[in-house]
Structures are given as structure tokens and as C-alpha cells.
PDB file of C-alpha atoms and ligand atoms in Angstrom:
ATOM      1  CA  UNK Q   1      30.004 114.774  64.917  1.00 76.00           C
ATOM      2  CA  UNK Q   2      33.381 114.886  63.338  1.00 94.00           C
ATOM      3  CA  UNK Q   3      35.647 117.278  61.561  1.00 97.00           C
ATOM      4  CA  UNK Q   4      35.957 116.716  57.832  1.00 98.00           C
ATOM      5  CA  UNK Q   5      39.004 117.400  55.730  1.00 98.00           C
ATOM      6  CA  UNK Q   6      38.667 120.616  53.740  1.00 98.00           C
ATOM      7  CA  UNK Q   7      39.632 120.228  50.095  1.00 98.00           C
ATOM      8  CA  UNK Q   8      41.917 122.919  48.740  1.00 98.00           C
ATOM      9  CA  UNK Q   9      42.240 124.742  45.433  1.00 97.00           C
ATOM     10  CA  UNK Q  10      43.542 122.373  42.786  1.00 96.00           C
ATOM     11  CA  UNK Q  11      41.284 119.534  43.944  1.00 98.00           C
ATOM     12  CA  UNK Q  12      39.036 118.714  40.988  1.00 98.00           C
ATOM     13  CA  UNK Q  13      35.977 118.175  43.152  1.00 98.00           C
ATOM     14  CA  UNK Q  14      35.845 121.934  43.768  1.00 98.00           C
ATOM     15  CA  UNK Q  15      35.181 122.515  40.063  1.00 98.00           C
ATOM     16  CA  UNK Q  16      32.225 120.135  39.746  1.00 98.00           C
ATOM     17  CA  UNK Q  17      28.492 120.808  39.907  1.00 98.00           C
ATOM     18  CA  UNK Q  18      26.558 119.367  42.822  1.00 98.00           C
ATOM     19  CA  UNK Q  19      23.478 117.185  42.702  1.00 98.00           C
ATOM     20  CA  UNK Q  20      20.169 118.163  44.279  1.00 98.00           C
ATOM     21  CA  UNK Q  21      19.255 116.590  47.589  1.00 98.00           C
ATOM     22  CA  UNK Q  22      16.020 114.591  47.294  1.00 97.00           C
ATOM     23  CA  UNK Q  23      15.545 113.560  50.908  1.00 97.00           C
ATOM     24  CA  UNK Q  24      17.218 113.932  54.265  1.00 97.00           C
ATOM     25  CA  UNK Q  25      18.876 110.690  55.247  1.00 97.00           C
ATOM     26  CA  UNK Q  26      20.820 110.023  58.455  1.00 97.00           C
ATOM     27  CA  UNK Q  27      23.953 110.319  56.345  1.00 97.00           C
ATOM     28  CA  UNK Q  28      22.985 113.806  55.202  1.00 97.00           C
ATOM     29  CA  UNK Q  29      22.099 114.827  58.770  1.00 97.00           C
ATOM     30  CA  UNK Q  30      25.562 113.753  59.844  1.00 98.00           C
ATOM     31  CA  UNK Q  31      27.126 115.584  56.910  1.00 98.00           C
ATOM     32  CA  UNK Q  32      25.364 118.826  57.893  1.00 98.00           C
ATOM     33  CA  UNK Q  33      26.458 118.502  61.529  1.00 98.00           C
ATOM     34  CA  UNK Q  34      30.007 117.794  60.424  1.00 98.00           C
ATOM     35  CA  UNK Q  35      29.997 120.749  58.022  1.00 98.00           C
ATOM     36  CA  UNK Q  36      28.940 123.112  60.812  1.00 98.00           C
ATOM     37  CA  UNK Q  37      31.573 121.731  63.151  1.00 98.00           C
ATOM     38  CA  UNK Q  38      34.229 121.941  60.447  1.00 98.00           C
ATOM     39  CA  UNK Q  39      33.266 125.540  59.540  1.00 98.00           C
ATOM     40  CA  UNK Q  40      33.376 126.714  63.176  1.00 97.00           C
ATOM     41  CA  UNK Q  41      36.599 124.833  63.867  1.00 97.00           C
ATOM     42  CA  UNK Q  42      38.252 126.525  60.883  1.00 96.00           C
ATOM     43  CA  UNK Q  43      36.856 129.918  61.971  1.00 94.00           C
ATOM     44  CA  UNK Q  44      35.047 130.323  58.647  1.00 96.00           C
ATOM     45  CA  UNK Q  45      31.778 132.067  57.825  1.00 97.00           C
ATOM     46  CA  UNK Q  46      30.598 129.494  55.310  1.00 98.00           C
ATOM     47  CA  UNK Q  47      31.240 126.023  53.945  1.00 98.00           C
ATOM     48  CA  UNK Q  48      29.811 124.109  51.000  1.00 98.00           C
ATOM     49  CA  UNK Q  49      29.563 120.329  50.693  1.00 98.00           C
ATOM     50  CA  UNK Q  50      32.074 119.999  47.815  1.00 98.00           C
ATOM     51  CA  UNK Q  51      34.665 121.577  50.114  1.00 98.00           C
ATOM     52  CA  UNK Q  52      34.444 118.424  52.208  1.00 98.00           C
ATOM     53  CA  UNK Q  53      34.344 116.192  49.144  1.00 98.00           C
ATOM     54  CA  UNK Q  54      30.579 115.711  48.770  1.00 98.00           C
ATOM     55  CA  UNK Q  55      28.885 116.752  45.509  1.00 98.00           C
ATOM     56  CA  UNK Q  56      25.517 117.626  47.001  1.00 98.00           C
ATOM     57  CA  UNK Q  57      23.733 120.982  47.040  1.00 98.00           C
ATOM     58  CA  UNK Q  58      24.284 121.749  50.710  1.00 98.00           C
ATOM     59  CA  UNK Q  59      25.952 124.800  52.205  1.00 98.00           C
ATOM     60  CA  UNK Q  60      26.180 126.358  55.643  1.00 98.00           C
ATOM     61  CA  UNK Q  61      26.752 130.018  56.496  1.00 98.00           C
ATOM     62  CA  UNK Q  62      27.175 131.866  59.776  1.00 98.00           C
ATOM     63  CA  UNK Q  63      28.323 135.469  59.714  1.00 97.00           C
ATOM     64  CA  UNK Q  64      27.269 136.246  63.293  1.00 96.00           C
ATOM     65  CA  UNK Q  65      30.019 137.461  65.633  1.00 92.00           C
ATOM     66  CA  UNK Q  66      29.139 134.805  68.207  1.00 93.00           C
ATOM     67  CA  UNK Q  67      28.940 131.985  65.661  1.00 92.00           C
ATOM     68  CA  UNK Q  68      25.520 130.984  66.937  1.00 94.00           C
ATOM     69  CA  UNK Q  69      23.261 131.714  63.959  1.00 96.00           C
ATOM     70  CA  UNK Q  70      23.911 128.956  61.440  1.00 97.00           C
ATOM     71  CA  UNK Q  71      22.002 129.024  58.170  1.00 98.00           C
ATOM     72  CA  UNK Q  72      21.676 125.606  56.569  1.00 98.00           C
ATOM     73  CA  UNK Q  73      20.819 125.730  52.881  1.00 98.00           C
ATOM     74  CA  UNK Q  74      19.814 122.694  50.874  1.00 98.00           C
ATOM     75  CA  UNK Q  75      19.214 123.073  47.113  1.00 98.00           C
ATOM     76  CA  UNK Q  76      19.519 126.872  47.375  1.00 98.00           C
ATOM     77  CA  UNK Q  77      18.314 129.068  44.518  1.00 98.00           C
ATOM     78  CA  UNK Q  78      18.929 132.744  44.034  1.00 98.00           C
ATOM     79  CA  UNK Q  79      15.627 134.614  43.922  1.00 98.00           C
ATOM     80  CA  UNK Q  80      16.935 138.142  43.720  1.00 98.00           C
ATOM     81  CA  UNK Q  81      20.216 140.008  43.613  1.00 98.00           C
ATOM     82  CA  UNK Q  82      20.605 143.754  43.625  1.00 98.00           C
ATOM     83  CA  UNK Q  83      23.097 146.493  44.225  1.00 98.00           C
ATOM     84  CA  UNK Q  84      26.817 146.061  44.220  1.00 98.00           C
ATOM     85  CA  UNK Q  85      29.659 145.698  46.702  1.00 98.00           C
ATOM     86  CA  UNK Q  86      33.345 145.174  46.156  1.00 97.00           C
ATOM     87  CA  UNK Q  87      35.264 143.721  49.043  1.00 95.00           C
ATOM     88  CA  UNK Q  88      37.809 141.267  50.289  1.00 94.00           C
ATOM     89  CA  UNK Q  89      36.838 137.646  50.109  1.00 95.00           C
ATOM     90  CA  UNK Q  90      38.486 134.467  51.273  1.00 96.00           C
ATOM     91  CA  UNK Q  91      37.720 130.770  51.223  1.00 97.00           C
ATOM     92  CA  UNK Q  92      38.614 127.895  53.528  1.00 98.00           C
ATOM     93  CA  UNK Q  93      39.683 126.031  50.374  1.00 98.00           C
ATOM     94  CA  UNK Q  94      42.213 128.750  49.563  1.00 97.00           C
ATOM     95  CA  UNK Q  95      43.994 129.074  52.901  1.00 95.00           C
ATOM     96  CA  UNK Q  96      46.012 132.170  53.616  1.00 94.00           C
ATOM     97  CA  UNK Q  97      44.721 134.145  50.637  1.00 95.00           C
ATOM     98  CA  UNK Q  98      42.121 136.805  49.909  1.00 95.00           C
ATOM     99  CA  UNK Q  99      41.033 138.692  46.836  1.00 95.00           C
ATOM    100  CA  UNK Q 100      38.783 141.577  45.908  1.00 96.00           C
ATOM    101  CA  UNK Q 101      35.473 140.371  44.486  1.00 97.00           C
ATOM    102  CA  UNK Q 102      32.487 142.308  43.177  1.00 98.00           C
ATOM    103  CA  UNK Q 103      29.169 140.877  44.389  1.00 98.00           C
ATOM    104  CA  UNK Q 104      25.569 141.956  44.649  1.00 98.00           C
ATOM    105  CA  UNK Q 105      25.041 143.917  47.879  1.00 98.00           C
ATOM    106  CA  UNK Q 106      21.671 142.274  48.490  1.00 98.00           C
ATOM    107  CA  UNK Q 107      20.770 138.645  48.005  1.00 98.00           C
ATOM    108  CA  UNK Q 108      17.501 136.793  48.474  1.00 98.00           C
ATOM    109  CA  UNK Q 109      17.751 133.015  48.480  1.00 98.00           C
ATOM    110  CA  UNK Q 110      15.189 130.240  48.535  1.00 98.00           C
ATOM    111  CA  UNK Q 111      16.376 126.977  50.058  1.00 98.00           C
ATOM    112  CA  UNK Q 112      15.329 124.019  52.153  1.00 98.00           C
ATOM    113  CA  UNK Q 113      16.388 123.528  55.750  1.00 97.00           C
ATOM    114  CA  UNK Q 114      17.576 120.317  57.420  1.00 96.00           C
ATOM    115  CA  UNK Q 115      13.935 119.204  57.678  1.00 96.00           C
ATOM    116  CA  UNK Q 116      13.368 119.869  53.964  1.00 96.00           C
ATOM    117  CA  UNK Q 117      11.126 122.827  54.765  1.00 98.00           C
ATOM    118  CA  UNK Q 118      11.410 125.649  52.274  1.00 98.00           C
ATOM    119  CA  UNK Q 119      12.530 128.996  53.619  1.00 98.00           C
ATOM    120  CA  UNK Q 120      13.748 132.353  52.420  1.00 98.00           C
ATOM    121  CA  UNK Q 121      16.947 133.980  53.586  1.00 98.00           C
ATOM    122  CA  UNK Q 122      17.903 137.469  52.594  1.00 97.00           C
ATOM    123  CA  UNK Q 123      20.820 139.637  53.543  1.00 97.00           C
ATOM    124  CA  UNK Q 124      23.079 142.496  52.672  1.00 98.00           C
ATOM    125  CA  UNK Q 125      26.808 143.102  52.729  1.00 97.00           C
ATOM    126  CA  UNK Q 126      28.738 140.262  54.424  1.00 97.00           C
ATOM    127  CA  UNK Q 127      25.757 137.908  54.593  1.00 98.00           C
ATOM    128  CA  UNK Q 128      24.890 138.558  50.933  1.00 98.00           C
ATOM    129  CA  UNK Q 129      28.515 137.963  50.003  1.00 98.00           C
ATOM    130  CA  UNK Q 130      28.695 134.702  51.959  1.00 98.00           C
ATOM    131  CA  UNK Q 131      25.441 133.419  50.456  1.00 98.00           C
ATOM    132  CA  UNK Q 132      26.617 134.126  46.911  1.00 98.00           C
ATOM    133  CA  UNK Q 133      30.063 132.650  47.593  1.00 98.00           C
ATOM    134  CA  UNK Q 134      28.659 129.390  48.971  1.00 98.00           C
ATOM    135  CA  UNK Q 135      26.067 129.002  46.217  1.00 98.00           C
ATOM    136  CA  UNK Q 136      28.878 129.458  43.683  1.00 98.00           C
ATOM    137  CA  UNK Q 137      30.667 126.479  45.255  1.00 98.00           C
ATOM    138  CA  UNK Q 138      27.665 124.279  44.455  1.00 98.00           C
ATOM    139  CA  UNK Q 139      28.182 124.860  40.746  1.00 98.00           C
ATOM    140  CA  UNK Q 140      31.939 124.451  40.943  1.00 98.00           C
ATOM    141  CA  UNK Q 141      32.767 128.156  40.893  1.00 98.00           C
ATOM    142  CA  UNK Q 142      35.617 129.354  43.093  1.00 98.00           C
ATOM    143  CA  UNK Q 143      35.939 133.014  44.037  1.00 97.00           C
ATOM    144  CA  UNK Q 144      39.466 133.037  42.652  1.00 96.00           C
ATOM    145  CA  UNK Q 145      37.939 133.144  39.152  1.00 95.00           C
ATOM    146  CA  UNK Q 146      36.172 136.394  40.091  1.00 96.00           C
ATOM    147  CA  UNK Q 147      38.924 138.360  41.764  1.00 95.00           C
ATOM    148  CA  UNK Q 148      39.983 141.760  40.573  1.00 93.00           C
ATOM    149  CA  UNK Q 149      43.723 142.075  40.935  1.00 90.00           C
ATOM    150  CA  UNK Q 150      44.450 138.484  41.896  1.00 91.00           C
ATOM    151  CA  UNK Q 151      45.088 136.888  45.265  1.00 93.00           C
ATOM    152  CA  UNK Q 152      46.850 138.484  48.206  1.00 92.00           C
ATOM    153  CA  UNK Q 153      48.228 137.026  51.425  1.00 92.00           C
ATOM    154  CA  UNK Q 154      45.961 137.396  54.420  1.00 83.00           C
ATOM    155  CA  UNK Q 155      46.608 137.988  58.097  1.00 73.00           C
ATOM    156  CA  UNK Q 156      45.987 134.821  60.103  1.00 55.00           C
ATOM    157  CA  UNK Q 157      43.270 136.546  62.129  1.00 50.00           C
ATOM    158  CA  UNK Q 158      40.872 137.165  59.248  1.00 58.00           C
ATOM    159  CA  UNK Q 159      37.847 135.006  58.673  1.00 59.00           C
ATOM    160  CA  UNK Q 160      37.550 132.831  55.633  1.00 62.00           C
ATOM    161  CA  UNK Q 161      34.601 131.144  54.004  1.00 60.00           C
TER     162      UNK Q 161
HETATM  163 NI1   NI M   1      34.656 129.115  49.812  1.00 84.18          NI
END
């Protein structure tokens, strides 16, 4: 496993749509392992493949306090969104900043895992926010385009995705 360089706002790759994954190759297995390592190393709660320069529909999320419940999503699709939450959001590709973003409070996602088995993940609040944020990355959407009131500086201790 290895840490990958996280692309930052202004890098064009972050604005592009990602391609579907057709099969799990050794290269993709390595990418997923590296994405998890890179997310944990950066103390983030989520990371999408374009953030490490790969235009594939792969994202990882882990909102658990211990950082031991990774969710690996390949070709994720939103099945259902409901409710509403407005809260602070950050992104590892926008270091040192946060913004207020309105999201659905509940999200249900269909995706494939690292063995290309379909699964459903659903969550509320922070998990729902992280799922929506990462899926946005796969179509080239950054949270900064959704902020209400622009970006603010963040304390170094806060988690970013
Ligand atoms: Ni992000």
C-alpha cells in the first residue's frame, strides 16, 4: 500500500466525470487499498478516486470514530434521498476550509464492493452527508459549488472528506 497525492481545488481532474468500473483488476485493488490508507492518513471521512487522480467510479467513506468501518463503493447510485440537513462540510481537496452545505438527511445508496458484489448502504446525518459528498466527486461536483455563504477557515482538528 502507498499514500497517493491528493489533488486540490483548481486541478481540472476534480471537475470531470468518472467512468464505471467493469471488473476488479489487481490495479484497482491496489487503488482501493491506497485510497483507504490515504484517507486515514489525512484524517478524512471520505475520499473519491478523482481526488487521487483516477477517473473511475470508486469512493471510500468511514465516519466511525475509530476509523475501522470503511465503506468501499464502486459504481455507486443514489436510490433514495429524503429529509434535509444543513451543516459544515469540508473536503481533503480543499484543505483548511469548510462551508455550510444543505444535503438530504437520509441517503440510500446501491453500489458494488471490492468483490463486485452489489450491496446497499444507508445512513443519516454525517454518513448521509459523506455518501452524497463522495458520490458528487464522481461526477466532478465539488462541495464548494453548493455552499451557502462561501468558504470559511477551519480549525486544524476538524475532519475533512
Ligand atoms: Ni471531498
